[in-house]
């Protein structure tokens, strides 16, 4: 971070700091002390909350880099475990480094046996995200030897445990919902292959992992791994800034991701496509999305940062075709999605507001084709985003400038007044 010029506010100059790429920032940390005034930015549309070297997004150009590597290249050539190593450590691993990392993650995939009893406390129809919030938060009651955040070794063990156990926890949430027994992880399977077997396998027979499905799902995990300071990552950072243990911080991130404006959009987008049902009904829904008096929005469309095509949506659409070809399936809802995208991108409303498909628009079509119920979609998003959350949390804890996050406000409530006894009211 460098700063040679400044901006004058009132009678003071405030440093302008430059990163390696992207917008400069105005360092206003002394603004309140100097002026007695706060900045005002609900939704943080113009606010950088931290310095980070993990992920760079250029929303106008539709660029997404993880530690400098374009998402399209990582999706094409890398694996989710390699991207996890990259985000955590800053560089792509050599073979020995990758094998050691993969070995470590693989051997943290089992859960403490007591945690399996947590599932029994939920109704069978509990939403998997409700279960994920509860079980991940409960991890801090089991892994006391990795909750001292001042110890880098404990931080890394907790990070590995979280990355490794999320597939097991998510698969168990699915098994519980369908009344099937939990399957233990198998160390001879890949991270994603293990998840597929724990989710769709049964004790009564061997589960055959379809290579094209394993590859497609691994790529979907890569596309969801990290995404700068989105709402759930900011939640993890804010929770972590208080010194909360990493399991509690990730549980907070899961809770935030669940919202339909964020990670819950993949479930909402597929439900919307099914509700539209056939291409002839698309104009009706586009009209509703444009109607100020109608709260309906095109789910999987629009983005706070991308004012161009989300590069992840491009890869996702290509992956739909690959999975359909591999499984020899089709789904009329994909045709609805393709025609909806085409019609929306020709409509002035969407063009003027720069609303394009985002990562959630096509992901549900693929996940549904693989066999996941829509209620599992956001749980899969949380599984993958745990890598980014953990990497961002580690970066924050290691930042010498980090302090507890504590925003201020513009107060518009009543000014001071005296208490009135009830008999006088
Ligand atoms: C994710 O931040 C991240 O990086 C998130 C994410 C990640 O990887 O972590 O990328 C994952 O959350 C993707 C986004 C998933 N959400 C959805 O698909 C839900 C539908 N989209 C939106 O609700 C909306 O686009 C947001 C929440 C994604 C972004 O909202 P913003 O940036 O706050 O923008 P806004 O709500 O102020 O919208 C700007 C205008 C508004 O119209 P005006 O009031 O200016 O007239 O565009 C309109 C909105 O009404 N608009 C839409 C729309 N999205 C925005 N109109 C119809 N359909 C939509 N989808």
Tab-separated table of C-alpha atoms and ligand atoms in Angstrom:
chain	number	residue	atom	x	y	z
A	1	UNK	CA	0.000	0.000	0.000
A	2	UNK	CA	1.594	3.315	-1.061
A	3	UNK	CA	0.472	6.946	-0.712
A	4	UNK	CA	2.093	9.932	-2.376
A	5	UNK	CA	-0.863	12.240	-2.933
A	6	UNK	CA	-3.767	13.346	-0.771
A	7	UNK	CA	-7.283	14.791	-0.785
A	8	UNK	CA	-8.247	17.929	1.126
A	9	UNK	CA	-11.350	17.745	3.321
A	10	UNK	CA	-12.090	20.851	5.362
A	11	UNK	CA	-8.715	22.265	6.322
A	12	UNK	CA	-6.874	18.957	6.419
A	13	UNK	CA	-5.248	16.673	3.834
A	14	UNK	CA	-6.015	12.967	3.915
A	15	UNK	CA	-3.585	10.475	2.295
A	16	UNK	CA	-4.669	8.724	-0.915
A	17	UNK	CA	-3.360	5.160	-0.827
A	18	UNK	CA	-2.797	2.937	-3.866
A	19	UNK	CA	-2.922	-0.849	-4.009
A	20	UNK	CA	-1.275	-3.038	-6.670
A	21	UNK	CA	-4.336	-2.645	-8.932
A	22	UNK	CA	-7.836	-1.184	-8.623
A	23	UNK	CA	-9.245	2.019	-7.113
A	24	UNK	CA	-7.156	4.130	-4.759
A	25	UNK	CA	-8.532	4.718	-1.248
A	26	UNK	CA	-8.727	7.861	0.874
A	27	UNK	CA	-7.379	7.140	4.349
A	28	UNK	CA	-9.992	8.858	6.538
A	29	UNK	CA	-9.017	7.260	9.833
A	30	UNK	CA	-8.362	10.714	11.325
A	31	UNK	CA	-11.470	12.370	9.843
A	32	UNK	CA	-13.661	12.161	12.974
A	33	UNK	CA	-10.833	13.338	15.278
A	34	UNK	CA	-10.158	16.282	12.948
A	35	UNK	CA	-13.726	17.250	11.964
A	36	UNK	CA	-16.131	15.680	14.480
A	37	UNK	CA	-17.902	14.221	11.438
A	38	UNK	CA	-18.429	10.603	10.288
A	39	UNK	CA	-18.576	9.413	6.708
A	40	UNK	CA	-21.971	7.973	5.731
A	41	UNK	CA	-22.089	4.880	3.512
A	42	UNK	CA	-24.973	2.420	4.254
A	43	UNK	CA	-24.244	-0.851	2.439
A	44	UNK	CA	-20.595	0.204	2.097
A	45	UNK	CA	-20.970	1.045	-1.588
A	46	UNK	CA	-17.877	3.305	-1.516
A	47	UNK	CA	-15.988	1.909	1.470
A	48	UNK	CA	-12.895	-0.285	1.647
A	49	UNK	CA	-13.040	-2.104	4.979
A	50	UNK	CA	-9.543	-3.572	4.903
A	51	UNK	CA	-6.377	-4.200	2.912
A	52	UNK	CA	-6.263	-7.642	1.308
A	53	UNK	CA	-4.099	-9.579	-1.143
A	54	UNK	CA	-6.418	-12.526	-1.701
A	55	UNK	CA	-8.960	-11.669	-4.410
A	56	UNK	CA	-9.268	-8.812	-6.875
A	57	UNK	CA	-12.486	-8.010	-8.757
A	58	UNK	CA	-12.825	-5.490	-11.582
A	59	UNK	CA	-16.619	-5.208	-11.832
A	60	UNK	CA	-16.589	-3.094	-14.991
A	61	UNK	CA	-14.346	-5.501	-16.883
A	62	UNK	CA	-15.753	-8.689	-15.329
A	63	UNK	CA	-12.353	-9.720	-13.964
A	64	UNK	CA	-11.845	-12.012	-10.936
A	65	UNK	CA	-8.324	-12.918	-9.761
A	66	UNK	CA	-7.315	-15.146	-6.858
A	67	UNK	CA	-3.783	-14.179	-5.749
A	68	UNK	CA	-3.410	-12.812	-9.310
A	69	UNK	CA	-4.636	-15.899	-11.204
A	70	UNK	CA	-7.760	-15.380	-13.405
A	71	UNK	CA	-10.775	-17.438	-12.308
A	72	UNK	CA	-11.184	-18.833	-15.847
A	73	UNK	CA	-7.662	-20.307	-15.790
A	74	UNK	CA	-8.108	-21.723	-12.277
A	75	UNK	CA	-11.475	-23.254	-13.240
A	76	UNK	CA	-9.908	-24.797	-16.351
A	77	UNK	CA	-6.583	-26.045	-15.003
A	78	UNK	CA	-6.651	-26.147	-11.188
A	79	UNK	CA	-8.551	-28.066	-8.485
A	80	UNK	CA	-10.504	-26.840	-5.479
A	81	UNK	CA	-7.847	-28.162	-3.085
A	82	UNK	CA	-5.092	-26.396	-5.061
A	83	UNK	CA	-7.113	-23.132	-5.024
A	84	UNK	CA	-7.584	-23.612	-1.270
A	85	UNK	CA	-3.803	-23.885	-0.853
A	86	UNK	CA	-3.307	-20.832	-3.095
A	87	UNK	CA	-5.762	-18.684	-1.122
A	88	UNK	CA	-4.335	-19.775	2.234
A	89	UNK	CA	-0.639	-19.566	1.340
A	90	UNK	CA	-0.387	-17.031	-1.496
A	91	UNK	CA	1.346	-19.217	-4.093
A	92	UNK	CA	0.455	-22.293	-6.151
A	93	UNK	CA	1.978	-25.370	-4.437
A	94	UNK	CA	4.618	-27.616	-5.944
A	95	UNK	CA	3.780	-31.326	-5.934
A	96	UNK	CA	5.266	-32.042	-2.503
A	97	UNK	CA	3.497	-29.031	-0.954
A	98	UNK	CA	0.184	-30.007	-2.528
A	99	UNK	CA	0.458	-33.662	-1.483
A	100	UNK	CA	1.207	-32.627	2.132
A	101	UNK	CA	-1.734	-30.171	2.179
A	102	UNK	CA	-4.103	-32.675	0.597
A	103	UNK	CA	-2.959	-35.391	3.067
A	104	UNK	CA	-3.593	-33.014	5.999
A	105	UNK	CA	-7.041	-31.956	4.814
A	106	UNK	CA	-8.022	-35.562	4.070
A	107	UNK	CA	-7.172	-36.607	7.613
A	108	UNK	CA	-9.337	-33.951	9.210
A	109	UNK	CA	-12.518	-34.929	7.356
A	110	UNK	CA	-14.028	-37.027	10.173
A	111	UNK	CA	-16.242	-35.375	12.825
A	112	UNK	CA	-16.109	-36.040	16.567
A	113	UNK	CA	-18.657	-38.847	16.991
A	114	UNK	CA	-20.665	-36.782	19.502
A	115	UNK	CA	-21.379	-34.195	16.805
A	116	UNK	CA	-23.453	-36.728	14.892
A	117	UNK	CA	-25.944	-36.634	17.779
A	118	UNK	CA	-26.523	-32.889	17.130
A	119	UNK	CA	-28.395	-33.815	13.951
A	120	UNK	CA	-30.928	-35.860	15.941
A	121	UNK	CA	-32.072	-32.649	17.619
A	122	UNK	CA	-33.276	-31.171	14.322
A	123	UNK	CA	-36.534	-31.987	12.545
A	124	UNK	CA	-35.946	-34.046	9.404
A	125	UNK	CA	-37.267	-31.136	7.317
A	126	UNK	CA	-34.880	-28.601	8.889
A	127	UNK	CA	-33.198	-26.447	6.222
A	128	UNK	CA	-29.594	-27.646	5.754
A	129	UNK	CA	-28.356	-24.096	6.338
A	130	UNK	CA	-30.004	-24.083	9.774
A	131	UNK	CA	-28.167	-27.334	10.527
A	132	UNK	CA	-24.875	-25.962	9.160
A	133	UNK	CA	-25.157	-22.850	11.373
A	134	UNK	CA	-25.740	-25.025	14.431
A	135	UNK	CA	-23.209	-27.777	13.827
A	136	UNK	CA	-20.372	-25.506	12.645
A	137	UNK	CA	-20.902	-23.208	15.628
A	138	UNK	CA	-20.797	-26.288	17.866
A	139	UNK	CA	-17.341	-27.260	16.543
A	140	UNK	CA	-15.875	-24.738	19.017
A	141	UNK	CA	-17.232	-26.952	21.814
A	142	UNK	CA	-15.162	-29.884	20.521
A	143	UNK	CA	-11.889	-28.533	19.204
A	144	UNK	CA	-10.563	-26.493	22.135
A	145	UNK	CA	-6.981	-27.226	21.054
A	146	UNK	CA	-7.395	-24.939	18.019
A	147	UNK	CA	-9.276	-21.924	19.340
A	148	UNK	CA	-6.348	-19.784	20.560
A	149	UNK	CA	-6.271	-17.300	17.691
A	150	UNK	CA	-2.974	-15.800	18.856
A	151	UNK	CA	-1.195	-19.077	18.048
A	152	UNK	CA	-0.465	-19.366	14.283
A	153	UNK	CA	-0.195	-23.156	14.595
A	154	UNK	CA	-3.658	-23.397	16.179
A	155	UNK	CA	-5.054	-21.004	13.580
A	156	UNK	CA	-3.810	-23.267	10.801
A	157	UNK	CA	-5.156	-26.436	12.464
A	158	UNK	CA	-8.568	-24.786	12.890
A	159	UNK	CA	-8.415	-23.639	9.246
A	160	UNK	CA	-7.651	-27.159	8.031
A	161	UNK	CA	-10.370	-28.628	10.263
A	162	UNK	CA	-12.999	-26.228	8.912
A	163	UNK	CA	-12.090	-26.806	5.259
A	164	UNK	CA	-11.945	-30.570	5.784
A	165	UNK	CA	-15.114	-31.000	7.826
A	166	UNK	CA	-17.540	-28.846	5.841
A	167	UNK	CA	-18.194	-31.565	3.214
A	168	UNK	CA	-18.830	-34.113	5.981
A	169	UNK	CA	-21.188	-31.740	7.817
A	170	UNK	CA	-23.044	-30.789	4.614
A	171	UNK	CA	-23.370	-34.399	3.460
A	172	UNK	CA	-24.689	-35.399	6.892
A	173	UNK	CA	-27.279	-32.608	6.706
A	174	UNK	CA	-28.506	-34.054	3.410
A	175	UNK	CA	-28.494	-37.650	4.694
A	176	UNK	CA	-30.445	-36.609	7.783
A	177	UNK	CA	-33.075	-34.884	5.632
A	178	UNK	CA	-33.685	-38.030	3.578
A	179	UNK	CA	-33.541	-40.439	6.519
A	180	UNK	CA	-30.475	-42.310	5.260
A	181	UNK	CA	-27.488	-43.310	7.438
A	182	UNK	CA	-24.409	-41.089	7.557
A	183	UNK	CA	-21.391	-42.357	5.604
A	184	UNK	CA	-17.881	-41.803	6.958
A	185	UNK	CA	-15.317	-40.147	4.674
A	186	UNK	CA	-12.856	-42.406	2.800
A	187	UNK	CA	-9.233	-41.256	2.695
A	188	UNK	CA	-8.583	-42.734	-0.749
A	189	UNK	CA	-11.067	-40.366	-2.428
A	190	UNK	CA	-10.575	-36.796	-3.620
A	191	UNK	CA	-12.062	-33.946	-1.569
A	192	UNK	CA	-14.992	-33.591	-3.977
A	193	UNK	CA	-15.310	-37.328	-4.664
A	194	UNK	CA	-15.512	-37.916	-0.901
A	195	UNK	CA	-18.319	-35.377	-0.659
A	196	UNK	CA	-20.249	-36.973	-3.518
A	197	UNK	CA	-19.966	-40.420	-1.923
A	198	UNK	CA	-20.933	-39.197	1.577
A	199	UNK	CA	-23.936	-37.435	0.026
A	200	UNK	CA	-25.261	-39.942	-2.500
A	201	UNK	CA	-23.664	-43.238	-1.397
A	202	UNK	CA	-25.409	-45.856	0.777
A	203	UNK	CA	-23.864	-48.572	3.008
A	204	UNK	CA	-25.643	-51.246	0.971
A	205	UNK	CA	-23.416	-50.886	-2.089
A	206	UNK	CA	-20.274	-49.288	-3.475
A	207	UNK	CA	-20.790	-45.745	-4.794
A	208	UNK	CA	-19.405	-45.070	-8.251
A	209	UNK	CA	-18.144	-41.514	-8.648
A	210	UNK	CA	-18.888	-40.146	-12.135
A	211	UNK	CA	-15.603	-38.416	-13.202
A	212	UNK	CA	-17.394	-35.684	-15.186
A	213	UNK	CA	-19.655	-34.930	-12.202
A	214	UNK	CA	-16.680	-34.908	-9.802
A	215	UNK	CA	-14.840	-32.498	-12.127
A	216	UNK	CA	-17.886	-30.236	-12.601
A	217	UNK	CA	-18.617	-30.044	-8.872
A	218	UNK	CA	-14.953	-29.397	-8.077
A	219	UNK	CA	-15.044	-26.546	-10.594
A	220	UNK	CA	-18.234	-25.185	-9.014
A	221	UNK	CA	-16.416	-25.189	-5.654
A	222	UNK	CA	-13.536	-23.226	-7.258
A	223	UNK	CA	-16.029	-20.645	-8.592
A	224	UNK	CA	-17.431	-20.143	-5.073
A	225	UNK	CA	-14.154	-20.190	-3.123
A	226	UNK	CA	-13.693	-16.487	-2.406
A	227	UNK	CA	-15.005	-13.153	-3.590
A	228	UNK	CA	-13.339	-10.136	-1.909
A	229	UNK	CA	-15.287	-8.432	0.903
A	230	UNK	CA	-18.813	-9.740	0.189
A	231	UNK	CA	-21.430	-9.680	2.937
A	232	UNK	CA	-20.618	-13.071	4.475
A	233	UNK	CA	-16.853	-12.552	4.312
A	234	UNK	CA	-17.295	-9.144	5.952
A	235	UNK	CA	-19.373	-10.899	8.626
A	236	UNK	CA	-16.569	-13.389	9.268
A	237	UNK	CA	-14.035	-10.555	9.480
A	238	UNK	CA	-16.216	-8.499	11.838
A	239	UNK	CA	-16.838	-11.512	14.086
A	240	UNK	CA	-13.129	-12.347	13.998
A	241	UNK	CA	-12.158	-8.770	14.868
A	242	UNK	CA	-13.597	-9.302	18.357
A	243	UNK	CA	-11.265	-12.290	18.896
A	244	UNK	CA	-14.081	-14.844	18.521
A	245	UNK	CA	-12.878	-18.364	17.740
A	246	UNK	CA	-12.737	-19.387	14.059
A	247	UNK	CA	-15.593	-21.898	14.311
A	248	UNK	CA	-17.935	-19.193	15.667
A	249	UNK	CA	-16.782	-16.788	12.931
A	250	UNK	CA	-17.489	-19.271	10.135
A	251	UNK	CA	-20.906	-20.053	11.668
A	252	UNK	CA	-21.631	-16.295	11.478
A	253	UNK	CA	-20.582	-16.301	7.827
A	254	UNK	CA	-22.916	-19.225	7.101
A	255	UNK	CA	-25.811	-17.341	8.685
A	256	UNK	CA	-25.161	-14.277	6.521
A	257	UNK	CA	-24.657	-16.290	3.326
A	258	UNK	CA	-28.132	-17.837	3.769
A	259	UNK	CA	-29.898	-14.624	2.757
A	260	UNK	CA	-31.579	-14.659	-0.703
A	261	UNK	CA	-29.771	-11.448	-1.677
A	262	UNK	CA	-26.480	-13.321	-1.191
A	263	UNK	CA	-25.746	-17.050	-1.183
A	264	UNK	CA	-29.406	-17.980	-0.882
A	265	UNK	CA	-29.904	-16.655	-4.420
A	266	UNK	CA	-28.901	-19.961	-6.041
A	267	UNK	CA	-31.824	-21.732	-4.373
A	268	UNK	CA	-34.114	-18.764	-5.134
A	269	UNK	CA	-32.946	-18.598	-8.759
A	270	UNK	CA	-33.820	-22.225	-9.527
A	271	UNK	CA	-37.152	-21.874	-7.731
A	272	UNK	CA	-37.806	-18.784	-9.895
A	273	UNK	CA	-36.906	-20.643	-13.109
A	274	UNK	CA	-39.256	-23.470	-12.146
A	275	UNK	CA	-42.009	-20.938	-11.335
A	276	UNK	CA	-41.554	-19.342	-14.769
A	277	UNK	CA	-41.737	-22.871	-16.140
A	278	UNK	CA	-41.700	-22.136	-19.864
A	279	UNK	CA	-40.257	-19.476	-22.204
A	280	UNK	CA	-43.676	-17.994	-23.016
A	281	UNK	CA	-43.962	-16.775	-19.415
A	282	UNK	CA	-40.600	-14.943	-19.359
A	283	UNK	CA	-41.976	-11.526	-20.458
A	284	UNK	CA	-44.385	-11.552	-17.497
A	285	UNK	CA	-41.505	-12.040	-15.041
A	286	UNK	CA	-39.252	-9.489	-16.709
A	287	UNK	CA	-42.102	-6.983	-16.412
A	288	UNK	CA	-42.478	-7.837	-12.729
A	289	UNK	CA	-38.715	-7.420	-12.138
A	290	UNK	CA	-38.922	-3.935	-13.675
A	291	UNK	CA	-42.053	-2.935	-11.723
A	292	UNK	CA	-41.080	-0.659	-8.826
A	293	UNK	CA	-44.253	-1.673	-7.007
A	294	UNK	CA	-43.436	-5.356	-7.260
A	295	UNK	CA	-40.778	-6.652	-4.813
A	296	UNK	CA	-39.932	-9.447	-7.278
A	297	UNK	CA	-36.372	-9.423	-8.595
A	298	UNK	CA	-34.717	-11.712	-11.131
A	299	UNK	CA	-32.801	-14.005	-8.785
A	300	UNK	CA	-29.281	-14.748	-9.988
A	301	UNK	CA	-29.194	-11.377	-11.735
A	302	UNK	CA	-27.358	-8.215	-10.715
A	303	UNK	CA	-24.362	-7.669	-8.496
A	304	UNK	CA	-22.974	-4.947	-6.258
A	305	UNK	CA	-19.582	-5.089	-7.942
A	306	UNK	CA	-20.029	-6.676	-11.385
A	307	UNK	CA	-21.499	-4.195	-13.855
A	308	UNK	CA	-20.510	-6.637	-16.565
A	309	UNK	CA	-20.942	-10.373	-16.977
A	310	UNK	CA	-19.873	-12.271	-13.811
A	311	UNK	CA	-16.929	-14.352	-15.117
A	312	UNK	CA	-18.106	-17.192	-12.893
A	313	UNK	CA	-21.473	-17.285	-14.669
A	314	UNK	CA	-19.658	-17.764	-17.987
A	315	UNK	CA	-17.870	-20.866	-16.666
A	316	UNK	CA	-21.053	-22.062	-14.986
A	317	UNK	CA	-23.096	-21.916	-18.202
A	318	UNK	CA	-20.401	-23.931	-20.035
A	319	UNK	CA	-20.404	-26.471	-17.184
A	320	UNK	CA	-24.172	-26.979	-17.515
A	321	UNK	CA	-23.652	-28.289	-21.037
A	322	UNK	CA	-20.768	-30.544	-19.924
A	323	UNK	CA	-22.811	-32.107	-17.107
A	324	UNK	CA	-25.881	-32.572	-19.315
A	325	UNK	CA	-23.728	-34.281	-21.975
A	326	UNK	CA	-21.963	-36.478	-19.396
A	327	UNK	CA	-25.179	-37.520	-17.673
A	328	UNK	CA	-27.130	-37.639	-20.949
A	329	UNK	CA	-29.837	-35.499	-19.366
A	330	UNK	CA	-31.537	-32.264	-20.268
A	331	UNK	CA	-33.720	-29.933	-18.295
A	332	UNK	CA	-36.247	-27.540	-19.858
A	333	UNK	CA	-35.420	-25.086	-17.078
A	334	UNK	CA	-31.988	-24.559	-18.709
A	335	UNK	CA	-33.715	-23.386	-21.862
A	336	UNK	CA	-35.820	-21.024	-19.733
A	337	UNK	CA	-32.606	-19.684	-18.150
A	338	UNK	CA	-30.891	-19.174	-21.511
A	339	UNK	CA	-33.914	-17.366	-22.999
A	340	UNK	CA	-34.439	-15.313	-19.826
A	341	UNK	CA	-30.814	-14.169	-19.970
A	342	UNK	CA	-31.104	-13.334	-23.674
A	343	UNK	CA	-34.336	-11.327	-23.221
A	344	UNK	CA	-33.144	-9.502	-20.101
A	345	UNK	CA	-29.834	-8.481	-21.683
A	346	UNK	CA	-31.773	-6.922	-24.593
A	347	UNK	CA	-34.066	-4.986	-22.238
A	348	UNK	CA	-33.166	-1.332	-21.546
A	349	UNK	CA	-33.951	-1.684	-17.832
A	350	UNK	CA	-31.282	-4.351	-17.340
A	351	UNK	CA	-28.869	-2.733	-19.776
A	352	UNK	CA	-29.093	0.723	-18.151
A	353	UNK	CA	-28.787	-0.711	-14.611
A	354	UNK	CA	-25.977	-3.040	-15.808
A	355	UNK	CA	-27.694	-6.151	-14.474
A	356	UNK	CA	-26.092	-9.359	-15.717
A	357	UNK	CA	-26.342	-13.009	-14.642
A	358	UNK	CA	-24.212	-13.703	-11.569
A	359	UNK	CA	-22.678	-16.870	-10.171
A	360	UNK	CA	-26.062	-18.012	-8.835
A	361	UNK	CA	-28.015	-17.888	-12.093
A	362	UNK	CA	-26.907	-21.199	-13.617
A	363	UNK	CA	-25.411	-23.040	-10.622
A	364	UNK	CA	-28.753	-24.474	-9.529
A	365	UNK	CA	-29.378	-26.047	-12.944
A	366	UNK	CA	-26.152	-28.050	-12.626
A	367	UNK	CA	-26.605	-28.957	-8.948
A	368	UNK	CA	-30.144	-30.132	-9.677
A	369	UNK	CA	-28.909	-32.285	-12.598
A	370	UNK	CA	-26.309	-33.874	-10.284
A	371	UNK	CA	-29.095	-34.748	-7.832
A	372	UNK	CA	-28.969	-32.097	-5.101
A	373	UNK	CA	-32.290	-30.736	-3.802
A	374	UNK	CA	-32.561	-26.917	-3.995
A	375	UNK	CA	-32.376	-26.724	-0.202
A	376	UNK	CA	-28.774	-27.992	-0.427
A	377	UNK	CA	-27.596	-25.359	-2.909
A	378	UNK	CA	-26.603	-22.699	-0.379
A	379	UNK	CA	-25.018	-25.351	1.844
A	380	UNK	CA	-22.738	-26.197	-1.097
A	381	UNK	CA	-21.971	-22.500	-1.501
A	382	UNK	CA	-21.036	-22.380	2.212
A	383	UNK	CA	-18.899	-25.524	1.844
A	384	UNK	CA	-16.855	-23.890	-0.910
A	385	UNK	CA	-16.791	-20.373	0.556
A	386	UNK	CA	-15.336	-21.715	3.808
A	387	UNK	CA	-11.966	-21.712	2.021
A	388	UNK	CA	-12.261	-17.984	1.335
A	389	UNK	CA	-13.700	-17.180	4.752
A	390	UNK	CA	-10.841	-19.019	6.479
A	391	UNK	CA	-8.196	-17.390	4.269
A	392	UNK	CA	-9.695	-13.914	4.854
A	393	UNK	CA	-9.956	-14.573	8.598
A	394	UNK	CA	-6.281	-15.605	8.755
A	395	UNK	CA	-5.271	-12.520	6.753
A	396	UNK	CA	-7.213	-10.275	9.131
A	397	UNK	CA	-5.820	-11.870	12.315
A	398	UNK	CA	-2.278	-11.539	10.939
A	399	UNK	CA	-2.778	-7.859	10.002
A	400	UNK	CA	-0.916	-5.697	12.546
A	401	UNK	CA	-3.348	-2.829	11.837
A	402	UNK	CA	-6.468	-4.884	12.538
A	403	UNK	CA	-8.703	-3.802	15.431
A	404	UNK	CA	-12.252	-4.555	16.480
A	405	UNK	CA	-14.715	-3.388	13.839
A	406	UNK	CA	-17.070	-0.827	15.318
A	407	UNK	CA	-18.932	1.399	12.797
A	408	UNK	CA	-20.747	4.560	13.960
A	409	UNK	CA	-24.121	5.952	12.794
A	410	UNK	CA	-26.180	8.970	11.799
A	411	UNK	CA	-28.535	9.205	14.798
A	412	UNK	CA	-32.065	10.384	13.934
A	413	UNK	CA	-33.905	9.239	17.047
A	414	UNK	CA	-35.338	11.383	19.893
A	415	UNK	CA	-32.992	13.808	21.629
A	416	UNK	CA	-32.663	13.607	25.438
A	417	UNK	CA	-35.968	13.793	27.365
A	418	UNK	CA	-37.028	13.044	30.975
A	419	UNK	CA	-38.809	9.917	32.153
A	420	UNK	CA	-42.582	10.345	32.687
A	421	UNK	CA	-44.255	8.135	35.353
A	422	UNK	CA	-46.972	5.935	33.908
A	423	UNK	CA	-49.791	7.745	35.811
A	424	UNK	CA	-48.812	10.952	33.960
A	425	UNK	CA	-48.731	9.505	30.422
B	1	LIG	C1	-23.833	-13.231	-4.461
B	1	LIG	O1	-20.969	-9.507	-3.024
B	1	LIG	C2	-20.626	-10.605	-3.584
B	1	LIG	O2	-19.520	-10.755	-4.103
B	1	LIG	C3	-21.690	-11.710	-3.570
B	1	LIG	C4	-21.361	-12.969	-4.352
B	1	LIG	C5	-20.178	-13.722	-3.730
B	1	LIG	O3	-19.578	-14.527	-4.454
B	1	LIG	O4	-19.977	-13.598	-2.498
B	1	LIG	O5	-21.058	-12.657	-5.696
B	1	LIG	C6	-22.533	-13.935	-4.314
B	1	LIG	O6	-24.445	-12.900	-3.453
B	1	LIG	C7	-24.321	-12.880	-5.835
B	1	LIG	C8	-25.635	-12.044	-5.800
B	1	LIG	C9	-26.794	-13.009	-5.585
B	1	LIG	N1	-28.053	-12.264	-5.366
B	1	LIG	C10	-29.006	-12.257	-6.310
B	1	LIG	O7	-28.910	-12.770	-7.431
B	1	LIG	C11	-30.309	-11.607	-5.854
B	1	LIG	C12	-30.841	-10.666	-6.952
B	1	LIG	N2	-29.938	-9.524	-7.069
B	1	LIG	C13	-30.075	-8.424	-6.227
B	1	LIG	O8	-31.016	-8.357	-5.274
B	1	LIG	C14	-29.037	-7.329	-6.335
B	1	LIG	O9	-28.645	-7.242	-7.629
B	1	LIG	C15	-27.852	-7.510	-5.419
B	1	LIG	C16	-28.278	-7.680	-4.001
B	1	LIG	C17	-27.043	-8.687	-5.839
B	1	LIG	C18	-27.001	-6.253	-5.545
B	1	LIG	O10	-27.753	-5.221	-5.054
B	1	LIG	P1	-27.134	-3.730	-4.937
B	1	LIG	O11	-25.754	-3.656	-5.421
B	1	LIG	O12	-27.416	-3.210	-3.576
B	1	LIG	O13	-27.954	-2.984	-6.002
B	1	LIG	P2	-29.412	-2.405	-5.796
B	1	LIG	O14	-30.257	-3.365	-5.026
B	1	LIG	O15	-29.307	-1.005	-5.295
B	1	LIG	O16	-29.944	-2.412	-7.309
B	1	LIG	C19	-29.611	-1.337	-8.174
B	1	LIG	C20	-30.847	-1.178	-9.044
B	1	LIG	C21	-32.135	-1.039	-8.230
B	1	LIG	O17	-33.036	-0.296	-9.022
B	1	LIG	P3	-33.249	1.300	-8.606
B	1	LIG	O18	-33.707	1.325	-7.165
B	1	LIG	O19	-31.889	1.942	-8.821
B	1	LIG	O20	-34.293	1.793	-9.583
B	1	LIG	O21	-31.023	-2.350	-9.859
B	1	LIG	C22	-32.244	-2.999	-9.513
B	1	LIG	C23	-32.695	-2.439	-8.163
B	1	LIG	O22	-34.094	-2.469	-8.057
B	1	LIG	N3	-31.944	-4.422	-9.424
B	1	LIG	C24	-32.706	-5.389	-9.918
B	1	LIG	C25	-32.021	-6.587	-9.632
B	1	LIG	N4	-30.882	-6.300	-8.989
B	1	LIG	C26	-30.842	-4.960	-8.862
B	1	LIG	N5	-33.901	-5.367	-10.536
B	1	LIG	C27	-34.416	-6.560	-10.905
B	1	LIG	N6	-33.816	-7.755	-10.689
B	1	LIG	C28	-32.617	-7.805	-10.046
B	1	LIG	N7	-32.039	-8.960	-9.829
